PDB file of C-alpha atoms and ligand atoms in Angstrom:
ATOM      1  CA  UNK A   1     103.114 102.197  87.803  1.00 42.00           C
ATOM      2  CA  UNK A   2     102.953 105.615  89.416  1.00 53.00           C
ATOM      3  CA  UNK A   3     104.198 105.208  92.948  1.00 59.00           C
ATOM      4  CA  UNK A   4     105.054 108.828  93.541  1.00 63.00           C
ATOM      5  CA  UNK A   5     103.908 110.417  96.756  1.00 57.00           C
ATOM      6  CA  UNK A   6     103.260 107.296  98.819  1.00 60.00           C
ATOM      7  CA  UNK A   7     105.241 106.990 102.024  1.00 63.00           C
ATOM      8  CA  UNK A   8     106.404 103.383 102.266  1.00 69.00           C
ATOM      9  CA  UNK A   9     108.138 103.664 105.624  1.00 77.00           C
ATOM     10  CA  UNK A  10     106.864 104.504 109.086  1.00 85.00           C
ATOM     11  CA  UNK A  11     107.121 108.274 109.405  1.00 86.00           C
ATOM     12  CA  UNK A  12     107.391 110.185 112.674  1.00 93.00           C
ATOM     13  CA  UNK A  13     106.970 113.912 112.220  1.00 96.00           C
ATOM     14  CA  UNK A  14     107.452 116.469 114.989  1.00 96.00           C
ATOM     15  CA  UNK A  15     105.834 119.722 113.811  1.00 97.00           C
ATOM     16  CA  UNK A  16     107.854 122.828 114.614  1.00 96.00           C
ATOM     17  CA  UNK A  17     109.165 126.099 113.243  1.00 96.00           C
ATOM     18  CA  UNK A  18     111.396 126.268 110.186  1.00 94.00           C
ATOM     19  CA  UNK A  19     115.079 125.813 110.898  1.00 86.00           C
ATOM     20  CA  UNK A  20     118.111 125.937 108.598  1.00 94.00           C
ATOM     21  CA  UNK A  21     116.681 128.948 106.755  1.00 96.00           C
ATOM     22  CA  UNK A  22     119.850 129.720 104.792  1.00 96.00           C
ATOM     23  CA  UNK A  23     120.127 126.112 103.621  1.00 96.00           C
ATOM     24  CA  UNK A  24     116.475 126.147 102.556  1.00 97.00           C
ATOM     25  CA  UNK A  25     117.091 129.245 100.466  1.00 96.00           C
ATOM     26  CA  UNK A  26     120.080 127.612  98.806  1.00 96.00           C
ATOM     27  CA  UNK A  27     117.883 124.622  97.983  1.00 97.00           C
ATOM     28  CA  UNK A  28     115.306 126.969  96.466  1.00 98.00           C
ATOM     29  CA  UNK A  29     118.011 128.664  94.377  1.00 98.00           C
ATOM     30  CA  UNK A  30     118.903 125.364  92.703  1.00 98.00           C
ATOM     31  CA  UNK A  31     115.357 124.039  92.688  1.00 98.00           C
ATOM     32  CA  UNK A  32     114.254 126.890  90.430  1.00 98.00           C
ATOM     33  CA  UNK A  33     116.010 125.760  87.215  1.00 98.00           C
ATOM     34  CA  UNK A  34     115.045 122.145  87.994  1.00 98.00           C
ATOM     35  CA  UNK A  35     111.411 123.202  88.264  1.00 98.00           C
ATOM     36  CA  UNK A  36     111.655 125.269  85.072  1.00 97.00           C
ATOM     37  CA  UNK A  37     113.063 122.221  83.260  1.00 97.00           C
ATOM     38  CA  UNK A  38     110.103 120.221  84.655  1.00 97.00           C
ATOM     39  CA  UNK A  39     112.506 117.857  86.415  1.00 98.00           C
ATOM     40  CA  UNK A  40     110.529 118.767  89.542  1.00 98.00           C
ATOM     41  CA  UNK A  41     106.820 119.374  89.108  1.00 97.00           C
ATOM     42  CA  UNK A  42     103.425 117.753  89.153  1.00 95.00           C
ATOM     43  CA  UNK A  43     101.636 115.014  87.244  1.00 93.00           C
ATOM     44  CA  UNK A  44      98.633 117.219  86.611  1.00 90.00           C
ATOM     45  CA  UNK A  45      96.279 114.424  85.575  1.00 91.00           C
ATOM     46  CA  UNK A  46      96.881 112.754  88.958  1.00 89.00           C
ATOM     47  CA  UNK A  47      97.486 115.880  91.050  1.00 89.00           C
ATOM     48  CA  UNK A  48     100.664 114.300  92.406  1.00 91.00           C
ATOM     49  CA  UNK A  49     103.889 116.230  92.855  1.00 92.00           C
ATOM     50  CA  UNK A  50     107.220 114.704  91.862  1.00 95.00           C
ATOM     51  CA  UNK A  51     110.879 115.443  92.448  1.00 96.00           C
ATOM     52  CA  UNK A  52     112.683 116.395  95.640  1.00 96.00           C
ATOM     53  CA  UNK A  53     116.013 117.784  96.782  1.00 98.00           C
ATOM     54  CA  UNK A  54     118.020 117.659  99.971  1.00 98.00           C
ATOM     55  CA  UNK A  55     121.228 118.914 101.532  1.00 98.00           C
ATOM     56  CA  UNK A  56     123.257 117.369 104.350  1.00 98.00           C
ATOM     57  CA  UNK A  57     123.358 119.274 107.628  1.00 96.00           C
ATOM     58  CA  UNK A  58     126.294 118.499 109.884  1.00 88.00           C
ATOM     59  CA  UNK A  59     128.141 115.224 110.231  1.00 81.00           C
ATOM     60  CA  UNK A  60     125.606 113.005 111.998  1.00 83.00           C
ATOM     61  CA  UNK A  61     123.363 112.110 109.082  1.00 87.00           C
ATOM     62  CA  UNK A  62     120.913 114.998 109.353  1.00 96.00           C
ATOM     63  CA  UNK A  63     119.584 116.461 106.137  1.00 98.00           C
ATOM     64  CA  UNK A  64     117.095 119.089 105.039  1.00 98.00           C
ATOM     65  CA  UNK A  65     114.680 117.818 102.369  1.00 98.00           C
ATOM     66  CA  UNK A  66     111.712 119.158 100.458  1.00 97.00           C
ATOM     67  CA  UNK A  67     108.403 118.529 102.154  1.00 96.00           C
ATOM     68  CA  UNK A  68     105.853 116.014 100.960  1.00 93.00           C
ATOM     69  CA  UNK A  69     103.715 117.163  98.031  1.00 90.00           C
ATOM     70  CA  UNK A  70     105.606 120.358  97.241  1.00 95.00           C
ATOM     71  CA  UNK A  71     106.560 119.404  93.661  1.00 95.00           C
ATOM     72  CA  UNK A  72     103.851 121.568  92.112  1.00 95.00           C
ATOM     73  CA  UNK A  73     105.023 124.800  93.796  1.00 96.00           C
ATOM     74  CA  UNK A  74     106.807 127.223  91.452  1.00 96.00           C
ATOM     75  CA  UNK A  75     108.608 128.838  94.415  1.00 97.00           C
ATOM     76  CA  UNK A  76     109.536 127.413  97.815  1.00 97.00           C
ATOM     77  CA  UNK A  77     110.909 128.832 101.040  1.00 97.00           C
ATOM     78  CA  UNK A  78     111.930 127.478 104.467  1.00 97.00           C
ATOM     79  CA  UNK A  79     108.316 126.503 105.248  1.00 97.00           C
ATOM     80  CA  UNK A  80     108.518 123.837 102.553  1.00 97.00           C
ATOM     81  CA  UNK A  81     111.532 121.950 103.923  1.00 98.00           C
ATOM     82  CA  UNK A  82     111.765 119.340 106.659  1.00 97.00           C
ATOM     83  CA  UNK A  83     114.759 118.282 108.750  1.00 97.00           C
ATOM     84  CA  UNK A  84     115.285 114.519 108.758  1.00 97.00           C
ATOM     85  CA  UNK A  85     116.765 113.775 112.149  1.00 95.00           C
ATOM     86  CA  UNK A  86     116.887 109.998 112.095  1.00 93.00           C
ATOM     87  CA  UNK A  87     116.505 107.346 109.465  1.00 90.00           C
ATOM     88  CA  UNK A  88     116.662 103.619 110.168  1.00 88.00           C
ATOM     89  CA  UNK A  89     116.823 101.804 106.864  1.00 83.00           C
ATOM     90  CA  UNK A  90     116.478  98.318 108.366  1.00 81.00           C
ATOM     91  CA  UNK A  91     113.583  99.223 110.654  1.00 84.00           C
ATOM     92  CA  UNK A  92     112.084 101.278 107.796  1.00 84.00           C
ATOM     93  CA  UNK A  93     111.431 104.332 109.968  1.00 89.00           C
ATOM     94  CA  UNK A  94     112.096 108.020 109.342  1.00 91.00           C
ATOM     95  CA  UNK A  95     111.936 110.828 111.888  1.00 95.00           C
ATOM     96  CA  UNK A  96     111.651 114.425 110.796  1.00 96.00           C
ATOM     97  CA  UNK A  97     110.841 117.828 112.281  1.00 97.00           C
ATOM     98  CA  UNK A  98     109.835 121.233 111.000  1.00 97.00           C
ATOM     99  CA  UNK A  99     106.900 122.988 109.407  1.00 97.00           C
ATOM    100  CA  UNK A 100     106.135 120.148 106.974  1.00 97.00           C
ATOM    101  CA  UNK A 101     106.479 116.381 106.791  1.00 96.00           C
ATOM    102  CA  UNK A 102     109.470 115.102 104.790  1.00 95.00           C
ATOM    103  CA  UNK A 103     109.129 113.917 101.208  1.00 91.00           C
ATOM    104  CA  UNK A 104     107.910 110.364 100.790  1.00 84.00           C
ATOM    105  CA  UNK A 105     111.328 109.617  99.304  1.00 88.00           C
ATOM    106  CA  UNK A 106     113.408 110.643 102.325  1.00 92.00           C
ATOM    107  CA  UNK A 107     114.435 107.011 102.879  1.00 89.00           C
ATOM    108  CA  UNK A 108     116.219 106.847  99.543  1.00 90.00           C
ATOM    109  CA  UNK A 109     117.978 110.146 100.214  1.00 94.00           C
ATOM    110  CA  UNK A 110     119.190 108.721 103.535  1.00 94.00           C
ATOM    111  CA  UNK A 111     120.462 105.609 101.774  1.00 93.00           C
ATOM    112  CA  UNK A 112     122.476 107.756  99.364  1.00 95.00           C
ATOM    113  CA  UNK A 113     124.017 109.872 102.143  1.00 96.00           C
ATOM    114  CA  UNK A 114     125.021 106.617 103.843  1.00 93.00           C
ATOM    115  CA  UNK A 115     127.127 105.666 100.796  1.00 95.00           C
ATOM    116  CA  UNK A 116     129.784 108.299 101.498  1.00 96.00           C
ATOM    117  CA  UNK A 117     130.484 111.255 103.768  1.00 95.00           C
ATOM    118  CA  UNK A 118     131.512 113.224 100.657  1.00 96.00           C
ATOM    119  CA  UNK A 119     127.915 113.270  99.380  1.00 97.00           C
ATOM    120  CA  UNK A 120     126.511 116.628 100.482  1.00 98.00           C
ATOM    121  CA  UNK A 121     123.375 117.086  98.362  1.00 98.00           C
ATOM    122  CA  UNK A 122     120.887 115.049  96.332  1.00 98.00           C
ATOM    123  CA  UNK A 123     118.433 115.716  93.506  1.00 98.00           C
ATOM    124  CA  UNK A 124     115.641 113.278  92.667  1.00 97.00           C
ATOM    125  CA  UNK A 125     113.986 114.232  89.394  1.00 97.00           C
ATOM    126  CA  UNK A 126     111.422 112.812  87.009  1.00 97.00           C
ATOM    127  CA  UNK A 127     111.628 112.884  83.227  1.00 97.00           C
ATOM    128  CA  UNK A 128     110.109 110.302  80.895  1.00 96.00           C
ATOM    129  CA  UNK A 129     112.470 111.373  78.133  1.00 97.00           C
ATOM    130  CA  UNK A 130     115.714 111.270  80.149  1.00 97.00           C
ATOM    131  CA  UNK A 131     114.646 108.051  81.845  1.00 97.00           C
ATOM    132  CA  UNK A 132     114.126 106.273  78.538  1.00 97.00           C
ATOM    133  CA  UNK A 133     117.271 107.710  76.940  1.00 97.00           C
ATOM    134  CA  UNK A 134     119.636 106.783  79.773  1.00 97.00           C
ATOM    135  CA  UNK A 135     118.082 103.553  81.059  1.00 97.00           C
ATOM    136  CA  UNK A 136     120.852 100.952  81.145  1.00 96.00           C
ATOM    137  CA  UNK A 137     123.437 103.483  79.899  1.00 96.00           C
ATOM    138  CA  UNK A 138     123.973 105.368  83.135  1.00 97.00           C
ATOM    139  CA  UNK A 139     124.218 103.253  86.320  1.00 97.00           C
ATOM    140  CA  UNK A 140     120.709 101.808  86.578  1.00 97.00           C
ATOM    141  CA  UNK A 141     118.953 100.183  89.519  1.00 96.00           C
ATOM    142  CA  UNK A 142     117.363  96.754  89.156  1.00 95.00           C
ATOM    143  CA  UNK A 143     113.811  97.130  87.818  1.00 94.00           C
ATOM    144  CA  UNK A 144     112.505  94.758  90.492  1.00 92.00           C
ATOM    145  CA  UNK A 145     113.642  97.010  93.335  1.00 88.00           C
ATOM    146  CA  UNK A 146     110.999  99.553  94.374  1.00 79.00           C
ATOM    147  CA  UNK A 147     112.062 103.079  95.231  1.00 73.00           C
ATOM    148  CA  UNK A 148     111.995 104.093  98.874  1.00 70.00           C
ATOM    149  CA  UNK A 149     112.455 100.592 100.279  1.00 76.00           C
ATOM    150  CA  UNK A 150     115.310  99.018 102.262  1.00 78.00           C
ATOM    151  CA  UNK A 151     116.108  96.908  99.184  1.00 86.00           C
ATOM    152  CA  UNK A 152     116.727 100.110  97.252  1.00 86.00           C
ATOM    153  CA  UNK A 153     119.429 101.054  99.755  1.00 86.00           C
ATOM    154  CA  UNK A 154     121.309  97.814  99.013  1.00 90.00           C
ATOM    155  CA  UNK A 155     120.857  98.290  95.298  1.00 94.00           C
ATOM    156  CA  UNK A 156     122.280 101.832  95.400  1.00 95.00           C
ATOM    157  CA  UNK A 157     125.251 100.546  97.353  1.00 95.00           C
ATOM    158  CA  UNK A 158     125.898  97.916  94.660  1.00 96.00           C
ATOM    159  CA  UNK A 159     125.797 100.601  91.938  1.00 97.00           C
ATOM    160  CA  UNK A 160     128.057 102.861  93.964  1.00 97.00           C
ATOM    161  CA  UNK A 161     130.713 100.200  94.615  1.00 96.00           C
ATOM    162  CA  UNK A 162     130.524  98.133  91.411  1.00 95.00           C
ATOM    163  CA  UNK A 163     128.832 100.085  88.621  1.00 95.00           C
ATOM    164  CA  UNK A 164     130.541 103.467  88.614  1.00 95.00           C
ATOM    165  CA  UNK A 165     127.904 105.451  90.457  1.00 97.00           C
ATOM    166  CA  UNK A 166     130.611 106.984  92.655  1.00 96.00           C
ATOM    167  CA  UNK A 167     132.101 108.639  89.533  1.00 96.00           C
ATOM    168  CA  UNK A 168     128.963 109.461  87.533  1.00 96.00           C
ATOM    169  CA  UNK A 169     127.051 110.852  90.512  1.00 98.00           C
ATOM    170  CA  UNK A 170     123.845 110.139  88.619  1.00 98.00           C
ATOM    171  CA  UNK A 171     121.670 107.064  88.230  1.00 97.00           C
ATOM    172  CA  UNK A 172     118.490 105.889  86.548  1.00 97.00           C
ATOM    173  CA  UNK A 173     115.871 104.213  88.767  1.00 95.00           C
ATOM    174  CA  UNK A 174     114.488 101.425  86.602  1.00 95.00           C
ATOM    175  CA  UNK A 175     111.911 100.368  89.191  1.00 87.00           C
ATOM    176  CA  UNK A 176     110.543 103.909  89.519  1.00 89.00           C
ATOM    177  CA  UNK A 177     109.077 105.193  86.235  1.00 90.00           C
ATOM    178  CA  UNK A 178     110.691 108.422  84.980  1.00 95.00           C
ATOM    179  CA  UNK A 179     112.916 108.576  88.113  1.00 95.00           C
ATOM    180  CA  UNK A 180     116.549 109.669  88.156  1.00 97.00           C
ATOM    181  CA  UNK A 181     118.805 110.639  91.023  1.00 97.00           C
ATOM    182  CA  UNK A 182     121.966 112.762  91.144  1.00 98.00           C
ATOM    183  CA  UNK A 183     124.239 113.787  93.970  1.00 98.00           C
ATOM    184  CA  UNK A 184     127.344 115.867  94.611  1.00 98.00           C
ATOM    185  CA  UNK A 185     129.457 117.443  97.295  1.00 97.00           C
ATOM    186  CA  UNK A 186     127.214 120.534  97.029  1.00 97.00           C
ATOM    187  CA  UNK A 187     123.684 121.265  95.769  1.00 97.00           C
ATOM    188  CA  UNK A 188     125.277 123.151  92.889  1.00 97.00           C
ATOM    189  CA  UNK A 189     127.093 120.000  91.778  1.00 98.00           C
ATOM    190  CA  UNK A 190     124.095 117.697  92.262  1.00 98.00           C
ATOM    191  CA  UNK A 191     121.734 120.048  90.406  1.00 98.00           C
ATOM    192  CA  UNK A 192     124.211 120.788  87.614  1.00 97.00           C
ATOM    193  CA  UNK A 193     124.645 117.071  86.937  1.00 97.00           C
ATOM    194  CA  UNK A 194     120.902 116.694  86.446  1.00 98.00           C
ATOM    195  CA  UNK A 195     120.510 119.929  84.472  1.00 98.00           C
ATOM    196  CA  UNK A 196     123.393 119.020  82.137  1.00 97.00           C
ATOM    197  CA  UNK A 197     121.645 115.754  81.331  1.00 95.00           C
ATOM    198  CA  UNK A 198     118.502 117.662  80.387  1.00 91.00           C
ATOM    199  CA  UNK A 199     120.266 120.317  78.303  1.00 87.00           C
ATOM    200  CA  UNK A 200     119.588 119.914  74.580  1.00 73.00           C
ATOM    201  CA  UNK A 201     122.457 119.007  72.276  1.00 60.00           C
TER     202      UNK A 201
HETATM  203 ZN1   ZN B   1     110.123 109.880  92.320  1.00 97.83          ZN
END
């Protein structure tokens, strides 16, 4: 089932000018090879973008994330990123501000940042090939848990504490077709983990 692009939580967006311009440009720097590898892109037959990236801003849980439906763009800049200012996993609400509404998958990014203060950046990519190859081999979420839900937050925590996700920094999302997620202390580390998986040989 293609559930990309649907916001499952209650979203509160405060439109405003772009902030965190330098961080947005760093995201774009690492997004480029991910886009070229088609780990971020668009399901053309459905016209739905996929894949998103984020970077932590400060110590209070803020993060800058790609805006909703930007997956198809070959190049992004600060106008395509949204600052998530508050995320309540239990109440299923997300607040964001900036020139664009946050990605529909902001809730899952927030759940990953909540796992550890050492997690500084996150990549969520789609690849049918990598998904099939690594399903059940890398830490893998329960297929019954839908992406972007409060249950997914609990499932990621289980993988992080019990299934080695804290060491691998990369997981397969069984309940989200083609979906994988990687993280690291920096965007370079998060992106490199995903790109290494996709490298032939
Ligand atoms: Zn996805």
